[in-house]
Coordinates of N, CA, C and O in Angstrom, one line a residue:
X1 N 105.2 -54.4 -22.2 CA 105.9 -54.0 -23.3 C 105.0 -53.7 -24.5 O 105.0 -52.7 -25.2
X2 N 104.1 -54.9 -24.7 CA 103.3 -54.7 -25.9 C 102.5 -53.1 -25.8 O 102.3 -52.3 -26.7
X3 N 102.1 -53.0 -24.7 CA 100.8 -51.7 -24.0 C 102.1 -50.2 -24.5 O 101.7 -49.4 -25.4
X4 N 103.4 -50.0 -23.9 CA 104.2 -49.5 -23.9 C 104.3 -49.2 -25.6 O 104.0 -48.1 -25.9
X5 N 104.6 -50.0 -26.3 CA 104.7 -49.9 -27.7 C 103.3 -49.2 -28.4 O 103.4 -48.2 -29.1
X6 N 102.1 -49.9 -28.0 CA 101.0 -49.2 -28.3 C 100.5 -47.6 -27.9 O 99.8 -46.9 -28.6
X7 N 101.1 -47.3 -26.8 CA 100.9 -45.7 -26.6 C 102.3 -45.3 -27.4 O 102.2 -44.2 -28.1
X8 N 103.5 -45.9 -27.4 CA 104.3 -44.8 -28.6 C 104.2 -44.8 -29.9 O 104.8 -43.9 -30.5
X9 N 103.4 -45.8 -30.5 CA 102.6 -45.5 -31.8 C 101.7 -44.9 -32.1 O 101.4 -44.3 -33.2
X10 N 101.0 -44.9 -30.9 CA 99.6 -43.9 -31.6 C 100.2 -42.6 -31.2 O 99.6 -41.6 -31.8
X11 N 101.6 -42.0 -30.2 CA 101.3 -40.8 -30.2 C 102.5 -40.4 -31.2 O 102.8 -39.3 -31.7
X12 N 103.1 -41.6 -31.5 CA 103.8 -41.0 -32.9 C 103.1 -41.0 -34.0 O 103.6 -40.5 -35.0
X13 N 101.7 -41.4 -34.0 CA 100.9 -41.4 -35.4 C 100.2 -39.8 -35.6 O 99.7 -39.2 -36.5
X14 N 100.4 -39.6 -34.1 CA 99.5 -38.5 -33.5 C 100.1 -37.2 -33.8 O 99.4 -36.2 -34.1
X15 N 101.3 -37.1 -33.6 CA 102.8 -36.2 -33.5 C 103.1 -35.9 -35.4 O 103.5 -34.8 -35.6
X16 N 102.9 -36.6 -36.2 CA 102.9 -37.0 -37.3 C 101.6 -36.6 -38.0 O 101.7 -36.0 -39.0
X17 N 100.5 -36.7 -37.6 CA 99.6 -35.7 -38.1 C 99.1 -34.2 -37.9 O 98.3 -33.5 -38.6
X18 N 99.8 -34.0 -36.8 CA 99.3 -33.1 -36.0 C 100.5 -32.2 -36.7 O 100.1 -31.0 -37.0
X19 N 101.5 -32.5 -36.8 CA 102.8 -32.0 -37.4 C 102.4 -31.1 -39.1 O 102.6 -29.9 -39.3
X20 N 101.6 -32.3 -39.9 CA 101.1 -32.6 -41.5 C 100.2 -30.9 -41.4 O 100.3 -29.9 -42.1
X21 N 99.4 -31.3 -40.3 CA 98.0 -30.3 -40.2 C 98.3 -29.0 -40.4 O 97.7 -28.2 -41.1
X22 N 99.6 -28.7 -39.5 CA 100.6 -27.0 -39.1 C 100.8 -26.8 -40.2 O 100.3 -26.0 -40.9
X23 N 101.7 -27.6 -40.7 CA 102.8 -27.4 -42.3 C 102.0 -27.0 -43.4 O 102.2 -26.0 -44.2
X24 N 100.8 -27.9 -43.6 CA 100.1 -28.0 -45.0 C 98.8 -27.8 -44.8 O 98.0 -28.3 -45.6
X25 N 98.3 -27.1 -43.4 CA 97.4 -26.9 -43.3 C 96.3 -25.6 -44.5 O 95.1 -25.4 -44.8
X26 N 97.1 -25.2 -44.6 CA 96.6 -23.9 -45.5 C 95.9 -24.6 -46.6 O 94.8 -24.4 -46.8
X27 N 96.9 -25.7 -47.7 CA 96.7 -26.3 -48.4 C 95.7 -27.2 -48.5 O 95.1 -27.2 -49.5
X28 N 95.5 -27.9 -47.8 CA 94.9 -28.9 -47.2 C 93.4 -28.3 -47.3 O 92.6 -29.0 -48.0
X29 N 93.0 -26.9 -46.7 CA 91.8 -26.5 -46.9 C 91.3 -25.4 -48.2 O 90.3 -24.8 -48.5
X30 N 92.8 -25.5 -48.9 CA 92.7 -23.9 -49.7 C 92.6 -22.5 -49.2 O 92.1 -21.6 -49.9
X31 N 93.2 -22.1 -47.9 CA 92.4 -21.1 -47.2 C 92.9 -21.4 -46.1 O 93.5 -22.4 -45.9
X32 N 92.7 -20.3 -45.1 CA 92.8 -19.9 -43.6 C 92.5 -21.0 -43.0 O 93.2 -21.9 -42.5
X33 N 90.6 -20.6 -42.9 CA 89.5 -21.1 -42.1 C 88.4 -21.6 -43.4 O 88.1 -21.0 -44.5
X34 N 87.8 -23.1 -42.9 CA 86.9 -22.8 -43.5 C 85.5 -22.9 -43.0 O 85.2 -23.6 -42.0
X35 N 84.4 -22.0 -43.8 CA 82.8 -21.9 -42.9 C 82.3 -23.1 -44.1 O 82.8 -23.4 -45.2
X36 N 81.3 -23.5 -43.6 CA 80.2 -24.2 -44.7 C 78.9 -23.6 -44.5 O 78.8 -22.6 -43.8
X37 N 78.1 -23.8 -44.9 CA 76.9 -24.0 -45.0 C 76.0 -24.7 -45.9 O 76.0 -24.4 -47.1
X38 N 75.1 -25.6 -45.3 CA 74.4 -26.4 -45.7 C 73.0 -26.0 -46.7 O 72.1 -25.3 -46.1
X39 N 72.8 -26.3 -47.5 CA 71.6 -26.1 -48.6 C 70.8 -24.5 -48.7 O 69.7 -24.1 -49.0
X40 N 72.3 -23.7 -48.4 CA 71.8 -22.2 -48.6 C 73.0 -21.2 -48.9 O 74.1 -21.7 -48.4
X41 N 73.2 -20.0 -49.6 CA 74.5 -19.7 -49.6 C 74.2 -18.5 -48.2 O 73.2 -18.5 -47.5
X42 N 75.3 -17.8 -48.2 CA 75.5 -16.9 -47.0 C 74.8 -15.4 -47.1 O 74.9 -14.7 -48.0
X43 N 74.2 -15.2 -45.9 CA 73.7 -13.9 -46.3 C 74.7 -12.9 -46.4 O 75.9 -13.2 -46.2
X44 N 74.2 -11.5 -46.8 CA 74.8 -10.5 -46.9 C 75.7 -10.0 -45.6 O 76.8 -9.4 -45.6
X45 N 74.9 -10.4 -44.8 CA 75.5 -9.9 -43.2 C 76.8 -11.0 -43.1 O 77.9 -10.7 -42.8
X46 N 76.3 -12.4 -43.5 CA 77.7 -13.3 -43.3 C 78.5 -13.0 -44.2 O 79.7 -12.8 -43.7
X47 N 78.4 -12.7 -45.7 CA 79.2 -12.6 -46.3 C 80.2 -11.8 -46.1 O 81.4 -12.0 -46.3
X48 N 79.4 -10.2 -45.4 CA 80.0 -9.1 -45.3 C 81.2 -9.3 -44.2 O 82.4 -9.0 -44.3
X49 N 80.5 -9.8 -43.1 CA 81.6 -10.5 -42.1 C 82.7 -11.0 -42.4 O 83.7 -10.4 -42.0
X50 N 82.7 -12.1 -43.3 CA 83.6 -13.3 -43.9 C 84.5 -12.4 -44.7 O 85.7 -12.8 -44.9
X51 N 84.0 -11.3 -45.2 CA 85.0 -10.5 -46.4 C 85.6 -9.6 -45.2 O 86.7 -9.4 -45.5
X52 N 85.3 -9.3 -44.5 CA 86.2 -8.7 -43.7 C 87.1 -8.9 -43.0 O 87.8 -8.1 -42.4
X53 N 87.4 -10.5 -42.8 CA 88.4 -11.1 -42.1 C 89.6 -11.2 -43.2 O 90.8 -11.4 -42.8
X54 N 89.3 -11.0 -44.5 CA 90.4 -11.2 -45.5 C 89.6 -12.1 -46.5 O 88.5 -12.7 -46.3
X55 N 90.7 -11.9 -47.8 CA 90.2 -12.9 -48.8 C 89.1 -14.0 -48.8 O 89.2 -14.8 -47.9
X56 N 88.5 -14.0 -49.3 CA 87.7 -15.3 -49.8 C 87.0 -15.7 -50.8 O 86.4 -15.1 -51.6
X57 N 87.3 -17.1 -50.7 CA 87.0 -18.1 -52.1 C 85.6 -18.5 -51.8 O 85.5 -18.5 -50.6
X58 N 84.3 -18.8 -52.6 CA 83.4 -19.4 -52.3 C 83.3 -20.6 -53.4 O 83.6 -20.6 -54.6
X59 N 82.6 -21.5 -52.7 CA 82.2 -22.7 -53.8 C 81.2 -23.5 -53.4 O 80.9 -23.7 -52.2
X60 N 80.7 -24.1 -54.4 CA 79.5 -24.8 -53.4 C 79.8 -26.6 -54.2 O 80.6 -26.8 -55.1
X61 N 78.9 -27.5 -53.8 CA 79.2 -28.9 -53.7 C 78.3 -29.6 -53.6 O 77.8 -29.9 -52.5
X62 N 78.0 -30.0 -54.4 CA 76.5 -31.0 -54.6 C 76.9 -32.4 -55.6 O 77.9 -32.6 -56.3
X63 N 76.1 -33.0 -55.2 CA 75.9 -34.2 -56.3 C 75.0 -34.2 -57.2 O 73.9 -33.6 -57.0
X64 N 75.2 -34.7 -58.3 CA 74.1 -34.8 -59.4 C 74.8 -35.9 -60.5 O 76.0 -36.3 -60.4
X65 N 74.0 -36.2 -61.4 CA 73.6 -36.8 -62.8 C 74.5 -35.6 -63.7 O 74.2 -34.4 -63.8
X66 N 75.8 -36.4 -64.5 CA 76.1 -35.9 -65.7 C 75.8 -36.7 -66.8 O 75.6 -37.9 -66.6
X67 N 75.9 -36.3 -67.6 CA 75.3 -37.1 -68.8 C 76.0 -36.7 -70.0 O 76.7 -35.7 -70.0
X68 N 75.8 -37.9 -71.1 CA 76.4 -37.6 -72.4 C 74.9 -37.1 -73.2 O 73.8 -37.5 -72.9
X69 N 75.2 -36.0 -74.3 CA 73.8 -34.8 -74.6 C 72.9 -36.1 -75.5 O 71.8 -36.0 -75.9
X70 N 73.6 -37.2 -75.7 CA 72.7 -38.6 -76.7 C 72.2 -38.7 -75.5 O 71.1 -38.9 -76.0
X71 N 71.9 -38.9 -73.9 CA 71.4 -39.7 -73.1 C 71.7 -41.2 -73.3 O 70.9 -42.1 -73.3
X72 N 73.0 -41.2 -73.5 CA 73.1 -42.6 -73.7 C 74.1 -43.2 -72.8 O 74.5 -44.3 -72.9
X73 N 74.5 -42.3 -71.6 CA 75.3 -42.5 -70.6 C 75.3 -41.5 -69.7 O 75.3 -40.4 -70.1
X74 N 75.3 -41.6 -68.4 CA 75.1 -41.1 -67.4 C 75.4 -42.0 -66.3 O 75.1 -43.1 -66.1
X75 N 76.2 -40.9 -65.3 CA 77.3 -41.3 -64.4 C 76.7 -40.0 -63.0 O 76.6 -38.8 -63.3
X76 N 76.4 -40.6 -61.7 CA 76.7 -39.6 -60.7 C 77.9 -39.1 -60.4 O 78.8 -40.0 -60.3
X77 N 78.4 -37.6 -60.3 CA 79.4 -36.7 -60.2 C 79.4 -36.0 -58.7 O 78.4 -35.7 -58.2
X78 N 80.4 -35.8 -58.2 CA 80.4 -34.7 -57.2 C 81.0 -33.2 -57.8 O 82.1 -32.9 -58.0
X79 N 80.2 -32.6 -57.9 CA 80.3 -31.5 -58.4 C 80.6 -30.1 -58.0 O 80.0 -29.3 -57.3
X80 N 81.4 -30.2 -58.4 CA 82.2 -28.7 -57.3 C 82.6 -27.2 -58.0 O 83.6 -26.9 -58.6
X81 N 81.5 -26.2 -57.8 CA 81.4 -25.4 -58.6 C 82.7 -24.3 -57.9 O 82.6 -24.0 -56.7
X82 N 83.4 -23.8 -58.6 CA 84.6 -22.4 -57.6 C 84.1 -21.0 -58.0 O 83.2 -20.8 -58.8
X83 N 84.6 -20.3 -57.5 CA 84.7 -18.6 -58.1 C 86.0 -18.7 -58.5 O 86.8 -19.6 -58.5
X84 N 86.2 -17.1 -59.2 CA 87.6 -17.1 -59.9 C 88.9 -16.5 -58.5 O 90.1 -16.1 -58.8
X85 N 88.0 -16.6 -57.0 CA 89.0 -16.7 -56.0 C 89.9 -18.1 -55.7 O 90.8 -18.1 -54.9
X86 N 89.5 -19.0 -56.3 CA 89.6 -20.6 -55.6 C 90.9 -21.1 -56.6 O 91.0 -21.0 -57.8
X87 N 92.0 -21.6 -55.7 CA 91.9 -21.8 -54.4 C 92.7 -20.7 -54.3 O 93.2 -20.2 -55.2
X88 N 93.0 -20.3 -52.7 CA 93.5 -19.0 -51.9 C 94.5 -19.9 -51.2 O 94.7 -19.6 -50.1
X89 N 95.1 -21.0 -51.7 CA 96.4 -21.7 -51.0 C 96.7 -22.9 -51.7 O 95.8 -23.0 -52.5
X90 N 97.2 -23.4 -51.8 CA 97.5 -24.7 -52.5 C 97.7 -24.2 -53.9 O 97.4 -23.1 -54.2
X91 N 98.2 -25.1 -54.8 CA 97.9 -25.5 -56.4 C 97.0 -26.4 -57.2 O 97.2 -27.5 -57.6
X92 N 96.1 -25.8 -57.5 CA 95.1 -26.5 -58.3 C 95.7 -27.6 -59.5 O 95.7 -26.5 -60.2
X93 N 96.0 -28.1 -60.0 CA 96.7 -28.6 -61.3 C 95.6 -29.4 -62.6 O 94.8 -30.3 -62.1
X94 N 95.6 -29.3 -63.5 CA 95.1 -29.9 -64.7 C 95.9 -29.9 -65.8 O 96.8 -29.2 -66.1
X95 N 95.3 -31.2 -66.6 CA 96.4 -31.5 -67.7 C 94.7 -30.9 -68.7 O 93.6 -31.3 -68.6
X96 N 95.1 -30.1 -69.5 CA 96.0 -29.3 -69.9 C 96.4 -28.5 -68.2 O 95.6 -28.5 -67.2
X97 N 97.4 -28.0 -68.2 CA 98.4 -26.7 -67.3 C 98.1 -25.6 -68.3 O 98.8 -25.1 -69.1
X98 N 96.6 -25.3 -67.8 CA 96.3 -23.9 -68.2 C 95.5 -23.7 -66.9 O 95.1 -24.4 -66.1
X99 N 95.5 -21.5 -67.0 CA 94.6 -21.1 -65.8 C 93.2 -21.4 -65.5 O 92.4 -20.8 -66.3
X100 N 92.7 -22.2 -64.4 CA 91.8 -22.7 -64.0 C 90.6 -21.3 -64.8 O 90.1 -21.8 -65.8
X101 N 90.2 -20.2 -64.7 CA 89.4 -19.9 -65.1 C 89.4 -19.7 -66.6 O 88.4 -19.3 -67.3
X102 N 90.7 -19.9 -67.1 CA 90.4 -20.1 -68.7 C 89.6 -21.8 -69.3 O 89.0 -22.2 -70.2
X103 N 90.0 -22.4 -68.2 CA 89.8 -24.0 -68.5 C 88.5 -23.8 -68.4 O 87.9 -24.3 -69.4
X104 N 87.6 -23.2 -67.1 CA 86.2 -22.7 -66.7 C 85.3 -22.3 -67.7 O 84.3 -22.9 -68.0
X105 N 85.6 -20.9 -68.4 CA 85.3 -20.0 -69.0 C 84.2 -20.4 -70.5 O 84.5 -21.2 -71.4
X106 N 83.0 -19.7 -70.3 CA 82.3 -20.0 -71.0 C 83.0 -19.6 -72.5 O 84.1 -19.0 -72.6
X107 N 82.1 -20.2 -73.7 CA 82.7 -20.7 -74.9 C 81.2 -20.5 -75.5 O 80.5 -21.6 -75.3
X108 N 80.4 -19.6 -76.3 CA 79.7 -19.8 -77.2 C 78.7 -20.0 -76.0 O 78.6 -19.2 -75.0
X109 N 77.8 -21.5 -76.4 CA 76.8 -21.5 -75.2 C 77.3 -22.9 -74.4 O 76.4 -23.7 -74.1
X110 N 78.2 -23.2 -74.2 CA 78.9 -23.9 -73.2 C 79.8 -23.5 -72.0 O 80.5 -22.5 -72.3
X111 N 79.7 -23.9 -71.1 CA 80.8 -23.7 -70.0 C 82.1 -24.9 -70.4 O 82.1 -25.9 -71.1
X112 N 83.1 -24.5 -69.7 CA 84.2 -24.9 -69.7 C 84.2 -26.4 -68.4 O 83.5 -26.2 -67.4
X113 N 84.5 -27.0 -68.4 CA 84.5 -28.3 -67.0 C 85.8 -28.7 -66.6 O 86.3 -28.7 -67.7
X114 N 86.6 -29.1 -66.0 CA 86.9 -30.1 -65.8 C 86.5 -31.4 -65.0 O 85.5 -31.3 -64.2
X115 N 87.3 -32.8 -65.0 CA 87.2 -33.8 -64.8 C 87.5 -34.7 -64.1 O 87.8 -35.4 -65.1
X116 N 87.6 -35.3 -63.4 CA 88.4 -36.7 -62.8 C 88.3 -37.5 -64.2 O 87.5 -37.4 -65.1
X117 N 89.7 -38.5 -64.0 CA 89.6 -39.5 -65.3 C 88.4 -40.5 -65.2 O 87.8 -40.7 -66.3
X118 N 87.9 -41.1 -64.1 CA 87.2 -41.7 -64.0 C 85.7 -41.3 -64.4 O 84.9 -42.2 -64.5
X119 N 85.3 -40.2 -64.5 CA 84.3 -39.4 -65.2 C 83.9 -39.5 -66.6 O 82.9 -39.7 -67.2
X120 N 85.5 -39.2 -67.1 CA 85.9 -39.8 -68.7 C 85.4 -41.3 -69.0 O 84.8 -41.8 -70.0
X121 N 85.9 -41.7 -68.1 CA 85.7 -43.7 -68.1 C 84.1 -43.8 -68.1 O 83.6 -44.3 -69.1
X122 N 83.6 -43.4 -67.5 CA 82.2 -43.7 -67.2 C 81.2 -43.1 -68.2 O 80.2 -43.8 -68.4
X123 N 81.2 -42.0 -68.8 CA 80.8 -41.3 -69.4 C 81.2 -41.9 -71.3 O 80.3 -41.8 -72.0
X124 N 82.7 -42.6 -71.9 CA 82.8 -42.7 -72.4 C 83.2 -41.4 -73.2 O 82.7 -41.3 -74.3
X125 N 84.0 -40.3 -72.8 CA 84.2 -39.0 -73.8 C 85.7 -38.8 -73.2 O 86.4 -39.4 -72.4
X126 N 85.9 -37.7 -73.8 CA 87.2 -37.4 -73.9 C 87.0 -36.0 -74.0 O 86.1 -35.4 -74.4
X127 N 88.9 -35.5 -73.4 CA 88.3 -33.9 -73.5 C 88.2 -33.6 -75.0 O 88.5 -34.3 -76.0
X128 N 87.4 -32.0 -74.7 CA 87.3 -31.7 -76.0 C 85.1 -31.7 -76.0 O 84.3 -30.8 -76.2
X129 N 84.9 -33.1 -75.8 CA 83.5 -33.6 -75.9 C 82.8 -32.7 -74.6 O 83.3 -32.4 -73.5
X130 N 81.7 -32.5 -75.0 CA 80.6 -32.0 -74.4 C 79.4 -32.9 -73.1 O 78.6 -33.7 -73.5
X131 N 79.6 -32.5 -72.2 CA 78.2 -33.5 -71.3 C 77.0 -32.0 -70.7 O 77.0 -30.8 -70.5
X132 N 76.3 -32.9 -70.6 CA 74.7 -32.1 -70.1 C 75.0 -32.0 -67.9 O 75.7 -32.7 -67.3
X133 N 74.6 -31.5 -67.6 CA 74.9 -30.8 -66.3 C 73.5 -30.1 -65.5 O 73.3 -29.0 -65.0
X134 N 72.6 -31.1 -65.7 CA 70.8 -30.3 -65.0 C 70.4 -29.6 -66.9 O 70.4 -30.2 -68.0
X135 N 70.3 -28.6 -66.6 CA 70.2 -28.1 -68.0 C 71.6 -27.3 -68.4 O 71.4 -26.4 -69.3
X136 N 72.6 -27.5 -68.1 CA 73.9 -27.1 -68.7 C 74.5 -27.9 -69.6 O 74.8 -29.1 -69.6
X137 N 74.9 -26.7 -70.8 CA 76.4 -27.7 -71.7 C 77.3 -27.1 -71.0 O 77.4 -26.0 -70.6
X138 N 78.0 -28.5 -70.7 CA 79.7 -28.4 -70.6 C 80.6 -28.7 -71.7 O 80.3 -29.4 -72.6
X139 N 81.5 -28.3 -71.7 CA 82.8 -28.5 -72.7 C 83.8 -29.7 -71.4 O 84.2 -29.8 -70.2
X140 N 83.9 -30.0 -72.1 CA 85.5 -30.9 -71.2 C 86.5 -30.7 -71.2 O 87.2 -31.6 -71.6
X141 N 87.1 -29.5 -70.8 CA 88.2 -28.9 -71.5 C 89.6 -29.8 -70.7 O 90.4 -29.7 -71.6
X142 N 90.1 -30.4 -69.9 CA 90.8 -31.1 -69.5 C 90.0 -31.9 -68.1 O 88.9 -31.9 -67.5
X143 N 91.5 -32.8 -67.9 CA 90.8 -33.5 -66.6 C 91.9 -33.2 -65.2 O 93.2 -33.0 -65.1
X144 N 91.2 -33.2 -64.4 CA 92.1 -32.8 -62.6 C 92.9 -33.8 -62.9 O 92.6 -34.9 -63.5
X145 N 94.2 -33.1 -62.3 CA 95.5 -33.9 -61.4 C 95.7 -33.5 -60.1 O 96.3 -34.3 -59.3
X146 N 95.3 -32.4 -59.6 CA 95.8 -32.0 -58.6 C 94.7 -31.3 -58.1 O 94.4 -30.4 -58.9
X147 N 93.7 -31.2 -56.7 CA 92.8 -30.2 -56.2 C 93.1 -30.4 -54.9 O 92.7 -31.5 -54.4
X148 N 93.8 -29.1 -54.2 CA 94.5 -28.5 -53.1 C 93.8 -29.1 -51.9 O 94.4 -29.8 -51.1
X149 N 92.0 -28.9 -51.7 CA 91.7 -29.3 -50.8 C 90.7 -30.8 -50.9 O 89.7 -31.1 -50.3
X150 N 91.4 -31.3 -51.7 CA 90.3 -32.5 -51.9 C 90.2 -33.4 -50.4 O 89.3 -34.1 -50.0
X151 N 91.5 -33.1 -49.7 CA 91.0 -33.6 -48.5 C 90.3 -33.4 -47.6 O 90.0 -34.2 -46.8
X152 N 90.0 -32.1 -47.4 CA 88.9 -31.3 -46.4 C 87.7 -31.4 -47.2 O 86.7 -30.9 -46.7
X153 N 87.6 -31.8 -48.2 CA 86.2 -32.2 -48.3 C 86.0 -33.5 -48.2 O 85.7 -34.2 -49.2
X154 N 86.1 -33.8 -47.5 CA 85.7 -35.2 -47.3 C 85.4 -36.3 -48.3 O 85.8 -36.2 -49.4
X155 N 84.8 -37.6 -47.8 CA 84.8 -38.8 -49.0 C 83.9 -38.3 -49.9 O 83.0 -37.5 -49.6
X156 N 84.2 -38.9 -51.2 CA 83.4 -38.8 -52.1 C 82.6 -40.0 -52.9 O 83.2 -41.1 -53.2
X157 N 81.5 -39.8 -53.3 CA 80.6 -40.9 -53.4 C 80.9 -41.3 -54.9 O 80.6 -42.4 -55.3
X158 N 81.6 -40.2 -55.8 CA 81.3 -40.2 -57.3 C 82.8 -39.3 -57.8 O 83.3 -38.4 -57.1
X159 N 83.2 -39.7 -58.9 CA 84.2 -38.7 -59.8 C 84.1 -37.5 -59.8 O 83.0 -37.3 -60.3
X160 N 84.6 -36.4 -59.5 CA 85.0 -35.1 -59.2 C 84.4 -34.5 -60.5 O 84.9 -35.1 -61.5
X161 N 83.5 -33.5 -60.9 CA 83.4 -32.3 -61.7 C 83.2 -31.0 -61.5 O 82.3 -30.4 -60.9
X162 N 84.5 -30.5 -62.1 CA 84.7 -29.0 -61.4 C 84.3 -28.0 -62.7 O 84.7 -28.2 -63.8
X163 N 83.5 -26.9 -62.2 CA 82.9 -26.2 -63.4 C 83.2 -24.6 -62.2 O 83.9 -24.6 -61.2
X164 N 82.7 -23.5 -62.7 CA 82.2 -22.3 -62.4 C 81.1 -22.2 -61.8 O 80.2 -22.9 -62.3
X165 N 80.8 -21.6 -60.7 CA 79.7 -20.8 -60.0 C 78.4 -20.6 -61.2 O 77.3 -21.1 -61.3
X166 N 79.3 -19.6 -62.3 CA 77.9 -19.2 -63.3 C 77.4 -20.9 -64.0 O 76.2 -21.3 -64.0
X167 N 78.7 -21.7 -64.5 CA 77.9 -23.1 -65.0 C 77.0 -23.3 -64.0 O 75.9 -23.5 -64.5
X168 N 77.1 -23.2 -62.5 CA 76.1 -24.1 -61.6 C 75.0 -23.3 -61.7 O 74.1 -24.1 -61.9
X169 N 74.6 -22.2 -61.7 CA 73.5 -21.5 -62.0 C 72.9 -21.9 -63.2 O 71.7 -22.3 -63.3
X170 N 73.8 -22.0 -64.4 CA 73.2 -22.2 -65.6 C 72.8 -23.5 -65.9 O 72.2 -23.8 -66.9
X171 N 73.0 -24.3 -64.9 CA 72.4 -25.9 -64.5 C 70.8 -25.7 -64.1 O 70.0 -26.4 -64.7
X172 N 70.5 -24.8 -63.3 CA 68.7 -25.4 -63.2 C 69.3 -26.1 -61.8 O 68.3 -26.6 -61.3
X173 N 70.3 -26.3 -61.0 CA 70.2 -27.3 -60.3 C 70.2 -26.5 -59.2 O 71.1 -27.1 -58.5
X174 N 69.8 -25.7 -58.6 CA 70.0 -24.8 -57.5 C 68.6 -24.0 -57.6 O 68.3 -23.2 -58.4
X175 N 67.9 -24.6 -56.3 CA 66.5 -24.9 -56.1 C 65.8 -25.3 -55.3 O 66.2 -26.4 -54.9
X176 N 64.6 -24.8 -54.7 CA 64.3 -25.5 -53.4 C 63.9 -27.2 -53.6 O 63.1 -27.5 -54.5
X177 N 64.4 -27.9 -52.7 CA 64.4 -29.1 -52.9 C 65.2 -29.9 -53.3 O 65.1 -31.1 -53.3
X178 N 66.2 -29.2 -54.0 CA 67.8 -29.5 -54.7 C 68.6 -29.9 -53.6 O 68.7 -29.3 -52.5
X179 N 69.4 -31.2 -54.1 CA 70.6 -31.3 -52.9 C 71.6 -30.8 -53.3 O 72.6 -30.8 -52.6

């Protein structure tokens, strides 16, 4: 009986995710399909491929050191830069509830960020305030509530910072030898 019980739990645990995956799978990854690649972006030949299958979002995902511009605090971040495709399924959400590339969008000689609260906590700022990013200013323009595929990216080591492609460039941090 006990053995009996054990195979109809797992395959109802099984039936139940497998169910999750169909329904909200789109969401779940932001997207169709997703490709990765590791410490390089896509060549021209992949890219050209990938755009021919339909839409696409690109983003890339590193860890690094944010900082407050005093150096008087600093917190590792998982940093997650989008294009102004992202995401291509789900709802992104931030408080403020404004459009993700206005929240993004450079300002003078800052980029736009948002945050996990816990980024706030560690850092000591609030939106509004400014942190350092490699050699980037950021603005803090609000903090995440909601990112569509936070589950297909797997665990995270550190508080979420979500900026723009051009912020990550404007970081210095994309480099041979750069993780």
């Amino acid at each position: 009986a006990l053995g009996t019980a054990t195979i109809a739990a797992v395959n109802s645990v099984s039936q139940a995710v497998t169910s999750s995956i169909a329904s909200e799978g789109q969401a779940i990854l932001a997207g169709d399909v997703r490709f990765e690649l590791r410490n390089r972006e896509a060549t021209p030949e992949e890219r050209s491929y990938l755009e021919g299958l339909g839409d696409i979002a690109v983003s890339t995902g590193l860890r690094s050191m944010a900082r407050a511009p005093s150096g008087s605090e600093q917190t590792l971040a998982e940093v997650k830069a989008v294009d102004g495709a992202y995401p291509l399924y789900g709802t992104f959400e931030a408080e403020p509830n404004r459009p993700l590339d206005e929240l993004l969008a450079k300002d003078q000689d800052s980029y736009g960020a948002l945050a996990a609260p816990l980024l706030f906590e560690r850092l000591g700022v609030k939106p509004g305030d400014e942190i350092l990013l490699g050699s980037a200013r950021l603005k803090l323009t609000g903090s995440i509530v909601n990112e569509p595929d936070a589950l297909s990216d797997g665990f995270g080591f550190a508080p979420r910072l979500l900026v723009s492609r051009d912020a990550l460039v404007a970081s210095g941090l994309i480099q041979t030898g750069s993780l």
